[in-house]
Coordinates of C-alpha atoms (C1' of nucleotides) in Angstrom, one line a residue:
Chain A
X338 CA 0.0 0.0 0.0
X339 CA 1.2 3.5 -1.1
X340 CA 2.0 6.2 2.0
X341 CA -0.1 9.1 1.0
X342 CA 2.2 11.8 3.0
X343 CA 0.5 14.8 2.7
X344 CA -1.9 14.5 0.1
X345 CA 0.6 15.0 -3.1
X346 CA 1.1 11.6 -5.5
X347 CA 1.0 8.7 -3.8
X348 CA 2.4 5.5 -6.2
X349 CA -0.6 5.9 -8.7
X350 CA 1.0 9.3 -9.7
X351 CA 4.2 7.8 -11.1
X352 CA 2.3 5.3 -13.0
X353 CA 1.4 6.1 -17.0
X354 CA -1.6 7.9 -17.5
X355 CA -2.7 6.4 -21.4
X356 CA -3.0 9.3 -23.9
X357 CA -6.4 9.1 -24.9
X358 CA -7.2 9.8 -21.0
X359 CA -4.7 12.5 -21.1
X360 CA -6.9 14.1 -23.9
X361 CA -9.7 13.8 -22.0
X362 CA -8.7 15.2 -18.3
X363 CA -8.7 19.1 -19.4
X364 CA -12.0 18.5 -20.5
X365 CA -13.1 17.3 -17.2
X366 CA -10.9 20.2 -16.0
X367 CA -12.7 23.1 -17.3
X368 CA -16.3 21.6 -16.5
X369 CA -15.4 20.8 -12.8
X370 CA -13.9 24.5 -12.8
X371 CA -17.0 26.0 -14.1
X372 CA -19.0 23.3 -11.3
X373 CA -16.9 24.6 -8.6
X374 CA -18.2 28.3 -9.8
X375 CA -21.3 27.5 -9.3
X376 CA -21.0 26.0 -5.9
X377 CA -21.6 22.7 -6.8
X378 CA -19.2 20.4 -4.3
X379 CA -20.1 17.1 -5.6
X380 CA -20.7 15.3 -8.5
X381 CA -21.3 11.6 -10.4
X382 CA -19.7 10.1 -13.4
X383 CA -22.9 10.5 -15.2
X384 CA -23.4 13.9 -14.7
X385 CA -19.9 14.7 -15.6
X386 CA -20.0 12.7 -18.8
X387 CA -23.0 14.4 -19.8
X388 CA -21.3 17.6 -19.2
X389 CA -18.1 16.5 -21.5
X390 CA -20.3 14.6 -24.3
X391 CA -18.4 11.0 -23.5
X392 CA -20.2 8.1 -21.3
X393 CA -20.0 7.5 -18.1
X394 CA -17.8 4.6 -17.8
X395 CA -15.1 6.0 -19.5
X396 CA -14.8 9.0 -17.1
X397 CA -14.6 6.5 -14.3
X398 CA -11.9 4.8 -15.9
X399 CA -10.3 8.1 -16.6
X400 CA -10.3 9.6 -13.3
X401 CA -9.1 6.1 -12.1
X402 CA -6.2 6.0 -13.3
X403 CA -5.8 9.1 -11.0
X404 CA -6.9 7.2 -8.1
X405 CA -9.5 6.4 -6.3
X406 CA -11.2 9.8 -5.3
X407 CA -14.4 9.2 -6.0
X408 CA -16.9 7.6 -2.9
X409 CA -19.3 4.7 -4.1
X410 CA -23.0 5.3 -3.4
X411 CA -22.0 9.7 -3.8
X412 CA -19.8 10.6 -6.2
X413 CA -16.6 12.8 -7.0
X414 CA -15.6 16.2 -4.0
X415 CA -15.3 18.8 -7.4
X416 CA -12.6 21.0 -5.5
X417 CA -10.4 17.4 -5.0
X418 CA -10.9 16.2 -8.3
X419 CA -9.8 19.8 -9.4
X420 CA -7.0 19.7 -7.6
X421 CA -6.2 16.1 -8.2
X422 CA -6.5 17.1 -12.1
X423 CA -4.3 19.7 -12.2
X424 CA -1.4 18.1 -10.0
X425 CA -1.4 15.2 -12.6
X426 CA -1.3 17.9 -15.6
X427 CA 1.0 19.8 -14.2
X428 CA -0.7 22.6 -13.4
X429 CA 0.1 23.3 -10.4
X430 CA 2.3 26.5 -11.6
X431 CA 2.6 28.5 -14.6
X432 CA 4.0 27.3 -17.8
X433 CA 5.5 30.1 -19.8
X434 CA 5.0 30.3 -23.6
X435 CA 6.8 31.2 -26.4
X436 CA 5.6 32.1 -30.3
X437 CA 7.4 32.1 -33.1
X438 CA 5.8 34.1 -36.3
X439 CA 3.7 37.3 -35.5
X440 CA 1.6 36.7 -38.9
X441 CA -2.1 36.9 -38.8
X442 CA -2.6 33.4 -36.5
X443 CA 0.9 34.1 -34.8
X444 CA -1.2 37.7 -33.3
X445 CA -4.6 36.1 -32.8
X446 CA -3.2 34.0 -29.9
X447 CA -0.9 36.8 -28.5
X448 CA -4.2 38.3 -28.4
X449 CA -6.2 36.1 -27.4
X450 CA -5.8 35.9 -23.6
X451 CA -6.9 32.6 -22.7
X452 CA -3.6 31.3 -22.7
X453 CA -2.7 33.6 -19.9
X454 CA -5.7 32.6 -17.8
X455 CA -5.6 29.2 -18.1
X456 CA -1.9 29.0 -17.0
X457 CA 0.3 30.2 -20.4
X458 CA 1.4 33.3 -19.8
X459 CA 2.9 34.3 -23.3
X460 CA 6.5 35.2 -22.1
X461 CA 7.5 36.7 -25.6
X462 CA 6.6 36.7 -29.4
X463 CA 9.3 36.7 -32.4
X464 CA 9.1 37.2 -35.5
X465 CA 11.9 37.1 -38.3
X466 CA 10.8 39.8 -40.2
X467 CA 12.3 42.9 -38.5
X468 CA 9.3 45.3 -40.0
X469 CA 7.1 43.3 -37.3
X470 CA 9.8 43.7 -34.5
X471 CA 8.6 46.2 -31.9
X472 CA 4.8 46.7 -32.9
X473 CA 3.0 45.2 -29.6
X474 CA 0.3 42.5 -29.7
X475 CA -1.7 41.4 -26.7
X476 CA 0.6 43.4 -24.5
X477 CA 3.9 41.9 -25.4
X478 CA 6.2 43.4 -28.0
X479 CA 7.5 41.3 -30.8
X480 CA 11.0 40.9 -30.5
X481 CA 13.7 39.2 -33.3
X482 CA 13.8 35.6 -33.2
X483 CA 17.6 36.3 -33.0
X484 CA 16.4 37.0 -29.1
X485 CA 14.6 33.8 -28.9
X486 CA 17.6 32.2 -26.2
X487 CA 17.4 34.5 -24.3
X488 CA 13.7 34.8 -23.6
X489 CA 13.9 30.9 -23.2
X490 CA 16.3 31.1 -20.8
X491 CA 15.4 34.1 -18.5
X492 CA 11.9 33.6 -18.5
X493 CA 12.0 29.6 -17.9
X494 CA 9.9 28.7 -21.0
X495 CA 9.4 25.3 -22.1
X496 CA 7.1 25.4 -24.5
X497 CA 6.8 26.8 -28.1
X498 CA 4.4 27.7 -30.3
X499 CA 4.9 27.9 -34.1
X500 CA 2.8 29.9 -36.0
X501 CA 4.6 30.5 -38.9
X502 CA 4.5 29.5 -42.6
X503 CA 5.2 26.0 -43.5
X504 CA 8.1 27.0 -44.8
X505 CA 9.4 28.2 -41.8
X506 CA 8.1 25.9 -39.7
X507 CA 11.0 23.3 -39.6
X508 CA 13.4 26.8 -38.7
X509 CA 11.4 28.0 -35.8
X510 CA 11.7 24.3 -34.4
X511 CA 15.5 24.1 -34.7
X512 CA 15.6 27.1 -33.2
X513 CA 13.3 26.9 -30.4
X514 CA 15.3 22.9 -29.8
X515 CA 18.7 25.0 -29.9
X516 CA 17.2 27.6 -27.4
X517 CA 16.0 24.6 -24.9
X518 CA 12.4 24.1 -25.1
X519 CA 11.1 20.9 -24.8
X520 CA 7.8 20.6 -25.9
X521 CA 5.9 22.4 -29.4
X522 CA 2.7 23.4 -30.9
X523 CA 3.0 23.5 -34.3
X524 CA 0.4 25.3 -36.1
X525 CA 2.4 25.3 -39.4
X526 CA 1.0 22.7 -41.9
X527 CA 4.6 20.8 -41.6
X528 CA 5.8 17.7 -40.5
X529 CA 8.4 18.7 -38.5
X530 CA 12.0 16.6 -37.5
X531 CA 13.4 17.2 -34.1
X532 CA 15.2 14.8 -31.8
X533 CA 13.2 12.2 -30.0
X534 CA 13.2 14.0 -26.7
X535 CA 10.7 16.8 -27.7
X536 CA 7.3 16.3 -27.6
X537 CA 5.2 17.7 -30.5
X538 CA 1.4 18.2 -31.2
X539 CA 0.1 19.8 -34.2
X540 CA -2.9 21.4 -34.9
X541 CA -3.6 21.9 -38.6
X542 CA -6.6 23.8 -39.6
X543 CA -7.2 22.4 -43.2
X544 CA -7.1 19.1 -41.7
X545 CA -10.0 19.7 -39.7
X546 CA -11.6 21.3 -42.5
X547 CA -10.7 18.4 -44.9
X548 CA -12.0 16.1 -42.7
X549 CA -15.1 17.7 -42.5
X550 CA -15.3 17.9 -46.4
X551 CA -15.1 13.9 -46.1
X552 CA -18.4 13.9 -43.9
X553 CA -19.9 16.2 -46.3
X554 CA -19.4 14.6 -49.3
X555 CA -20.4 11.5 -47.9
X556 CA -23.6 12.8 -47.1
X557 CA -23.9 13.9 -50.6
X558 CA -23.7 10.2 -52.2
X559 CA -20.4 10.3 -53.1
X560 CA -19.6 10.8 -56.5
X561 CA -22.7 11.9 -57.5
X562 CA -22.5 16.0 -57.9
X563 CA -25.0 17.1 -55.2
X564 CA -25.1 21.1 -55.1
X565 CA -24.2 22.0 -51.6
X566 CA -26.1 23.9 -49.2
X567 CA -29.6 25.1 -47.3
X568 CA -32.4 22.1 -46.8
X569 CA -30.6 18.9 -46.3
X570 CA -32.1 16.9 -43.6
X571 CA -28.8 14.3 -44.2
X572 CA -28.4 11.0 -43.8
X573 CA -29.2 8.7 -40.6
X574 CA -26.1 9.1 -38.8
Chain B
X1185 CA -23.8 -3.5 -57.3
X1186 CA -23.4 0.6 -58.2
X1187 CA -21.8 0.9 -61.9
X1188 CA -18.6 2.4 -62.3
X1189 CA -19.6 5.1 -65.5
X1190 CA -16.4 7.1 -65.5
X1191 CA -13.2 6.4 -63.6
X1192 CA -15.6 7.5 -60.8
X1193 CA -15.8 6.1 -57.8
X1194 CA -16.0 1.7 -57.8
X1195 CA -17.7 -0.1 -54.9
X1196 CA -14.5 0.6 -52.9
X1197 CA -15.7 4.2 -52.8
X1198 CA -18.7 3.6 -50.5
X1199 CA -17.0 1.3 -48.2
X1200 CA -16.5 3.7 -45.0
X1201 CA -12.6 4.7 -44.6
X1202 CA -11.8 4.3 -40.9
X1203 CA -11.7 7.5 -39.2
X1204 CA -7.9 7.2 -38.2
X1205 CA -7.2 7.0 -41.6
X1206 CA -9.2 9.5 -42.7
X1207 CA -7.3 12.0 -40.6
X1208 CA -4.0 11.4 -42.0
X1209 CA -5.1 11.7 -46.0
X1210 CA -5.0 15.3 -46.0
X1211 CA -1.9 14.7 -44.6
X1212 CA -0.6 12.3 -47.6
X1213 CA -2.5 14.9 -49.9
X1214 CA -0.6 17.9 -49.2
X1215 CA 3.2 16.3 -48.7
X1216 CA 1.8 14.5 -52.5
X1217 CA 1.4 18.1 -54.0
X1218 CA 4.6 19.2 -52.7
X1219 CA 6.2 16.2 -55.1
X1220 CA 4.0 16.8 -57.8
X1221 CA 5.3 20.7 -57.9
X1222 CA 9.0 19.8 -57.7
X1223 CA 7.8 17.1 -60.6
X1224 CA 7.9 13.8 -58.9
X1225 CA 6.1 11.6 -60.6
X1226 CA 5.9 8.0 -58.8
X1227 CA 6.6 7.4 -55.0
X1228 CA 6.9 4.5 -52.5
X1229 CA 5.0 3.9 -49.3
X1230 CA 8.4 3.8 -47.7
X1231 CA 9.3 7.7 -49.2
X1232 CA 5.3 8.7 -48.4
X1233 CA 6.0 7.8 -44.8
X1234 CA 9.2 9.2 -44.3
X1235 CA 7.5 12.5 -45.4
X1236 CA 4.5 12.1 -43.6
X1237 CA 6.2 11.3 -40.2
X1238 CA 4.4 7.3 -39.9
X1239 CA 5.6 3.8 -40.9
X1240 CA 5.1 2.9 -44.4
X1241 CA 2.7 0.3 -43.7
X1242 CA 0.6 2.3 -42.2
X1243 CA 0.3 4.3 -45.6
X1244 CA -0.4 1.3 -47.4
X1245 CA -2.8 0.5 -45.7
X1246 CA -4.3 4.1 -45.8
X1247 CA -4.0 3.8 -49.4
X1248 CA -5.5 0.1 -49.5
X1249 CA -8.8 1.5 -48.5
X1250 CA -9.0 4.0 -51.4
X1251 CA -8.2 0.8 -53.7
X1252 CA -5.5 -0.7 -55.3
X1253 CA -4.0 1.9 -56.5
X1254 CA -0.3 1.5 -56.5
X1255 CA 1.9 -0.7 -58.8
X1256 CA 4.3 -3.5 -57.4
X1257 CA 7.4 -3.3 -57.4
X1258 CA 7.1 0.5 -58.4
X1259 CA 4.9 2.6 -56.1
X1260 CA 2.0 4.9 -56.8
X1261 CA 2.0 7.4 -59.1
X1262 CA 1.8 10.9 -57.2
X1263 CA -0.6 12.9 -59.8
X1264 CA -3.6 9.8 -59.4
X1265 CA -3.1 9.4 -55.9
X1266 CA -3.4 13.2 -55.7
X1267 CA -6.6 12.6 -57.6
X1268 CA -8.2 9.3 -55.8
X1269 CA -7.3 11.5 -52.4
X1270 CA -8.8 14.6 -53.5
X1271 CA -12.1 12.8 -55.0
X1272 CA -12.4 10.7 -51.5
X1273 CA -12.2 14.3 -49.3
X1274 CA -14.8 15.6 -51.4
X1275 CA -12.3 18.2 -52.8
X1276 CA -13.1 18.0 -56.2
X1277 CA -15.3 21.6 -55.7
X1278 CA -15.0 24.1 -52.8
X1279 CA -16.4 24.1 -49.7
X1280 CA -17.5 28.0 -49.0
X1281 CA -17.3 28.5 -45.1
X1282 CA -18.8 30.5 -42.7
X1283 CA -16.9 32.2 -39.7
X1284 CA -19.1 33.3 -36.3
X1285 CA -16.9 35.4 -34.3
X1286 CA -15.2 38.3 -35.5
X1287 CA -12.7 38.8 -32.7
X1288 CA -9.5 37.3 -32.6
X1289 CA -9.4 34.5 -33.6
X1290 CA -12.1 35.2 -36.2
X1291 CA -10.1 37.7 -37.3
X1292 CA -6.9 35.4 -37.4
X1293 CA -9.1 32.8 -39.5
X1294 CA -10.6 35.3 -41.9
X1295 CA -7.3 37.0 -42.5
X1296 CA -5.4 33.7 -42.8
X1297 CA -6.1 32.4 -46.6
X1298 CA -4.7 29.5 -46.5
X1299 CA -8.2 28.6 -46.0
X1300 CA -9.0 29.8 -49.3
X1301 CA -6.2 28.3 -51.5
X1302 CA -7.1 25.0 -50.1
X1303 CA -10.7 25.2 -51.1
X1304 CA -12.5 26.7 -48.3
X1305 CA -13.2 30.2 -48.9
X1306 CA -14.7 32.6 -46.8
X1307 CA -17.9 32.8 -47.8
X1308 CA -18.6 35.4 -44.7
X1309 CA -17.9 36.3 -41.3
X1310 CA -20.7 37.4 -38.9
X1311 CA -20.8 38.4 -35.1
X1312 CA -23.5 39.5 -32.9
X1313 CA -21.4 42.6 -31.9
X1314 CA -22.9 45.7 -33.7
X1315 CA -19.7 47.6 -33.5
X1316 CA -18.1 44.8 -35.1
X1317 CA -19.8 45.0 -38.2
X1318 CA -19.6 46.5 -41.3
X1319 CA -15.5 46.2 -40.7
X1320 CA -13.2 44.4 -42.9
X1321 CA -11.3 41.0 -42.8
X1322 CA -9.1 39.5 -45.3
X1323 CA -11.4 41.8 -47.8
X1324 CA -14.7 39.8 -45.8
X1325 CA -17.1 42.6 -44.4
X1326 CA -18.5 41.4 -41.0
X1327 CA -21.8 41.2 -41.3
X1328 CA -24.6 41.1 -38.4
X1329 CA -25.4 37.1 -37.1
X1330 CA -29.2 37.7 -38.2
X1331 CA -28.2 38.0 -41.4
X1332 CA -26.6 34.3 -41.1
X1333 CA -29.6 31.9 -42.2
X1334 CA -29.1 34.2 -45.6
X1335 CA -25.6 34.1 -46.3
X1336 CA -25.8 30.2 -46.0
X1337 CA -28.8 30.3 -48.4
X1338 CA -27.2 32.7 -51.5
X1339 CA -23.7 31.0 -50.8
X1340 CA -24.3 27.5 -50.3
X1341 CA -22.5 27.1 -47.9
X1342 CA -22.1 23.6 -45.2
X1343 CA -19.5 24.3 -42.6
X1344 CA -20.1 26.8 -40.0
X1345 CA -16.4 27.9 -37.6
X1346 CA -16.9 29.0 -34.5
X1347 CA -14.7 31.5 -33.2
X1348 CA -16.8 33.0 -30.3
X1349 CA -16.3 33.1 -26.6
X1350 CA -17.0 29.8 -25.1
X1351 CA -20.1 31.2 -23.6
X1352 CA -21.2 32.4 -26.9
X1353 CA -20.2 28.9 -29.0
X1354 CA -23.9 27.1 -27.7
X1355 CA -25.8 30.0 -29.3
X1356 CA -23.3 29.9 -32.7
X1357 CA -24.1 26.7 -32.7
X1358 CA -28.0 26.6 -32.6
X1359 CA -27.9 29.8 -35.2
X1360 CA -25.8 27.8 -37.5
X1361 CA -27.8 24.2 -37.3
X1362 CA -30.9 26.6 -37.9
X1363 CA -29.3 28.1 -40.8
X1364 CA -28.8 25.0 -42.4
X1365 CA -25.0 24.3 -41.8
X1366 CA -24.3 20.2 -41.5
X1367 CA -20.5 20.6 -40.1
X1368 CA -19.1 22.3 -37.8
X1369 CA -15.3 23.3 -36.9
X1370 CA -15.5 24.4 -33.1
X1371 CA -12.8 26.8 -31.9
X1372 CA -14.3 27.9 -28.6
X1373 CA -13.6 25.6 -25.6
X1374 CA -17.7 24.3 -24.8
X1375 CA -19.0 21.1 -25.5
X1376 CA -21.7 21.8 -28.3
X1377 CA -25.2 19.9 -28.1
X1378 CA -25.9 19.8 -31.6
X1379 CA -28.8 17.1 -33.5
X1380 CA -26.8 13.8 -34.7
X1381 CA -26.6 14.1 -37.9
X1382 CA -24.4 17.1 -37.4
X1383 CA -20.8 16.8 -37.8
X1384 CA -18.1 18.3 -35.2
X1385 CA -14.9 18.8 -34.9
X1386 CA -13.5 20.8 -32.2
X1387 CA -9.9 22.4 -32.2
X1388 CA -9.3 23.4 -28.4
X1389 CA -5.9 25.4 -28.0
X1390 CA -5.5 25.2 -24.2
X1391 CA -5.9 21.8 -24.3
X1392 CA -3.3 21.0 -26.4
X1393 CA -0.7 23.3 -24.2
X1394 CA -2.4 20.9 -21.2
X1395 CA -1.7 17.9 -22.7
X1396 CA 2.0 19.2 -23.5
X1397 CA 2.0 20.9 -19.6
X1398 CA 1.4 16.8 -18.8
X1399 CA 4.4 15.2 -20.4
X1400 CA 6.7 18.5 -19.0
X1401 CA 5.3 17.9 -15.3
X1402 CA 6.6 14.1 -15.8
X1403 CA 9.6 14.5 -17.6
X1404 CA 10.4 17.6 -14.6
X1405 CA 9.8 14.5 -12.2
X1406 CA 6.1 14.5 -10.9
X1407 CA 5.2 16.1 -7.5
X1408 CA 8.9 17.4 -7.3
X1409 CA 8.8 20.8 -7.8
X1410 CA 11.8 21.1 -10.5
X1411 CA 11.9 24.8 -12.1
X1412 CA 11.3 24.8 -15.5
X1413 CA 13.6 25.9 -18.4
X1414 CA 16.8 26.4 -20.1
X1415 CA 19.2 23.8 -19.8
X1416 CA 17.8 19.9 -20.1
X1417 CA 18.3 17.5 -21.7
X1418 CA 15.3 15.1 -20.6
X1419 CA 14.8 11.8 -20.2
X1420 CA 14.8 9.1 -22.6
X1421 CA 11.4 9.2 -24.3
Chain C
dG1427 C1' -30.3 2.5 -3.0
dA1428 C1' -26.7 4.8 -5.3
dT1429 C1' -22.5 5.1 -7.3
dT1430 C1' -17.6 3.9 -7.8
dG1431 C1' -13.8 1.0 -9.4
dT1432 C1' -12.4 -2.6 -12.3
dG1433 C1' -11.9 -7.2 -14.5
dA1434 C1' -13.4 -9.0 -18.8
dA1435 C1' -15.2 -8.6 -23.5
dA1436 C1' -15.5 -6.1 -27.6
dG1437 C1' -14.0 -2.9 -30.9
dC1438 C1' -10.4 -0.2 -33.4
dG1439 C1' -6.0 0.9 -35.0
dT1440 C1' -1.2 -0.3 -35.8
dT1441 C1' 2.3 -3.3 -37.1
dC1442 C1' 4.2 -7.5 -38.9
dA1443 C1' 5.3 -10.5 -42.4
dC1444 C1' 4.8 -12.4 -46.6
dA1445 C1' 2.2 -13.8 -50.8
dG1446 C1' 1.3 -11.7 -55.1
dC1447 C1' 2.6 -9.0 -58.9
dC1448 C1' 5.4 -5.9 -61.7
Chain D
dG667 C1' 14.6 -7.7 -57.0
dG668 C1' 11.4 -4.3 -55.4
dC669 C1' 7.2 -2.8 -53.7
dT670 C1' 2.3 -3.2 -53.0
dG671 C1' -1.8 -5.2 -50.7
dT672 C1' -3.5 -7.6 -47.0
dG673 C1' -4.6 -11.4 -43.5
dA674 C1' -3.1 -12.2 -38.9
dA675 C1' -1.1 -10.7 -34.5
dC676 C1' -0.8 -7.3 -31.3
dG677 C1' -1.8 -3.4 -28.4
dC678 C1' -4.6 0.3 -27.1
dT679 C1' -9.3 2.2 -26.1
dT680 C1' -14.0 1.7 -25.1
dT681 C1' -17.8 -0.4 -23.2
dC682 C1' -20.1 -3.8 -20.3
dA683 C1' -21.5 -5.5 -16.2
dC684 C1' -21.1 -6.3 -11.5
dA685 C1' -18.9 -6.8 -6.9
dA686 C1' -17.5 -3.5 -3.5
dT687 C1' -18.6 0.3 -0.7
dC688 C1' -20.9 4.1 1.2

DNA sequence: GATTGTGAAAGCGTTCACAGCC
DNA sequence: GGCTGTGAACGCTTTCACAATC
């Protein structure tokens, strides 16, 4: 049996959480959040699974891999589970941000502001293009990706975030390897080749679009040339 | 048995492609027109996956569900696969899209074009901000949401992005359905209830930098409190 | 009585390995 | 000889179903 010594990981904490349920726990994050806001101190797997749009076992077998919080015949304490959450994320402290690219998307999420309130404080934005250097979006200034070592270092970040061109894309990763972060977002449309140590996720925007275009010409029949648009009713599924 | 007229989709065309699979052929499709531009004209699995960033088995099987469209012994010749791909997508005609949310992001997405050059043009932006309207993105004037239902009428349009506050994304979502949209690409951080036959995809930044803020907190050691940054060199993985 | 936690079953997706074909 | 196409094996994820517990 595991010596729980003052509440922080016990044994279960060292043991590998599976990535889909990884996916899934800043779901259950932000609902239990917006629970706890509403004074809510309790709550079931069902509920909660209604509340993220997944069934109910699967959230039990999610947060068990955190533990066992929950109390049979009641439920999950929110404030626990949020706290139990966010230890096993990480998110017990800030994580600093950096982006690379101050193009249209590059300013959208300098902008944007969430980051910063939901624990990614952007710590600097660069931009190669020295015309974009020292105009101010979101409240930091873009600075020269030349600076990009230094911003790593003295503000502690770990993380990057590319949101440049694809053809830039593989640059801004060297760099942001050479400067010491460890982990990336790639936004660019780019497969990108760094060493096995950095962890990468990508987020491509025509992907998701493409994907969608699958559904809708499915929908359509296939090869048949179905004008798109206003009273479809669509298929069964 | 559904006749094959014109090099048009065979039987294999209406046997559902496994969703996995599906998200990775907009992948092959784009690395594909990159060949075709610098004039490669026939490509292994092996070379696709290298490119792609998987294991050339898992393209040939991708591509096995297409049909058999590759030659033994030689490979697959780039301009038909770009063709098969582009005809299973449903990106044989574009796929006008409308934006809800004209701040940031909105902004970010209408401004971006890449959209556009990969057949998903901006067919209008709208928000529910009255201030908001009548200004100009990526040469899109906002228009007022009311005028929504309209806009996917005259434009034909089937995707609806929603790049609202997460307490506005419900409402987007309702408008759009109502409007007539059958997909929808989900920006803001809200589960949507939507009827089934619509089609979701949702695109949540923070929870991408959570999931990355999960794999630093392990690497940094768990509940040890290791500051992040600058110099590592990380574990094995 | 209600609800969790979890083995076991079922379902998907990936990888292997090799027959089939050029 | 080289490379595709694919059954079979494997591993991961989801779902079921029920004993354990409050």
């Amino acid at each position: 049996m595991p010596n729980v010594v003052d509440g922080m990981a016990p044994d279960r904490a060292r043991r590998r959480i599976p990535d889909a349920t990884v996916s899934r726990l800043p779901v259950y994050l932000r609902i239990l959040g917006e629970q706890a806001d509403e004074r809510v101190e309790s709550i079931s797997s069902e509920r909660l699974a209604e509340l993220a749009g997944v069934n109910a076992a699967k959230v039990r077998k999610d947060l068990s891999y955190l533990g066992s919080y929950g109390t049979r015949g009641v439920g999950y304490e929110v404030g626990y589970l949020v706290y139990q959450i966010r230890r096993e994320l990480g998110l017990t402290h800030d994580w600093p941000v950096v982006i690379v690219g101050a193009g249209n998307l590059g300013q959208a999420l300098a902008g944007y502001g969430g980051f910063g309130e939901r624990g990614f404080p952007v710590a600097g934005i660069v931009d190669i293009d020295e015309a974009k250097v020292g105009t101010v979006l979101g409240g930091t200034r873009v600075r020269h990706i030349d600076e990009l070592p230094q911003i790593v270092a003295t503000k502690r970040v770990n993380i990057g975030v590319i949101a440049t061109p694809g053809t830039a894309a593989q640059d801004a990763a060297d760099r942001l390897v050479r400067a010491g972060v460890t982990s990336i977002l790639n936004f660019a449309p780019t497969v990108l080749s760094v060493p096995r140590a950095i962890e990468v996720r990508k987020v491509d925007l025509a992907v998701e679009l493409q994907i969608l275009s699958y559904h809708e010409q499915r929908r359509a029949g296939g090869s048949i040339h179905v004008v798109p648009g206003s009273t479809q009713r669509s298929a069964s599924a």
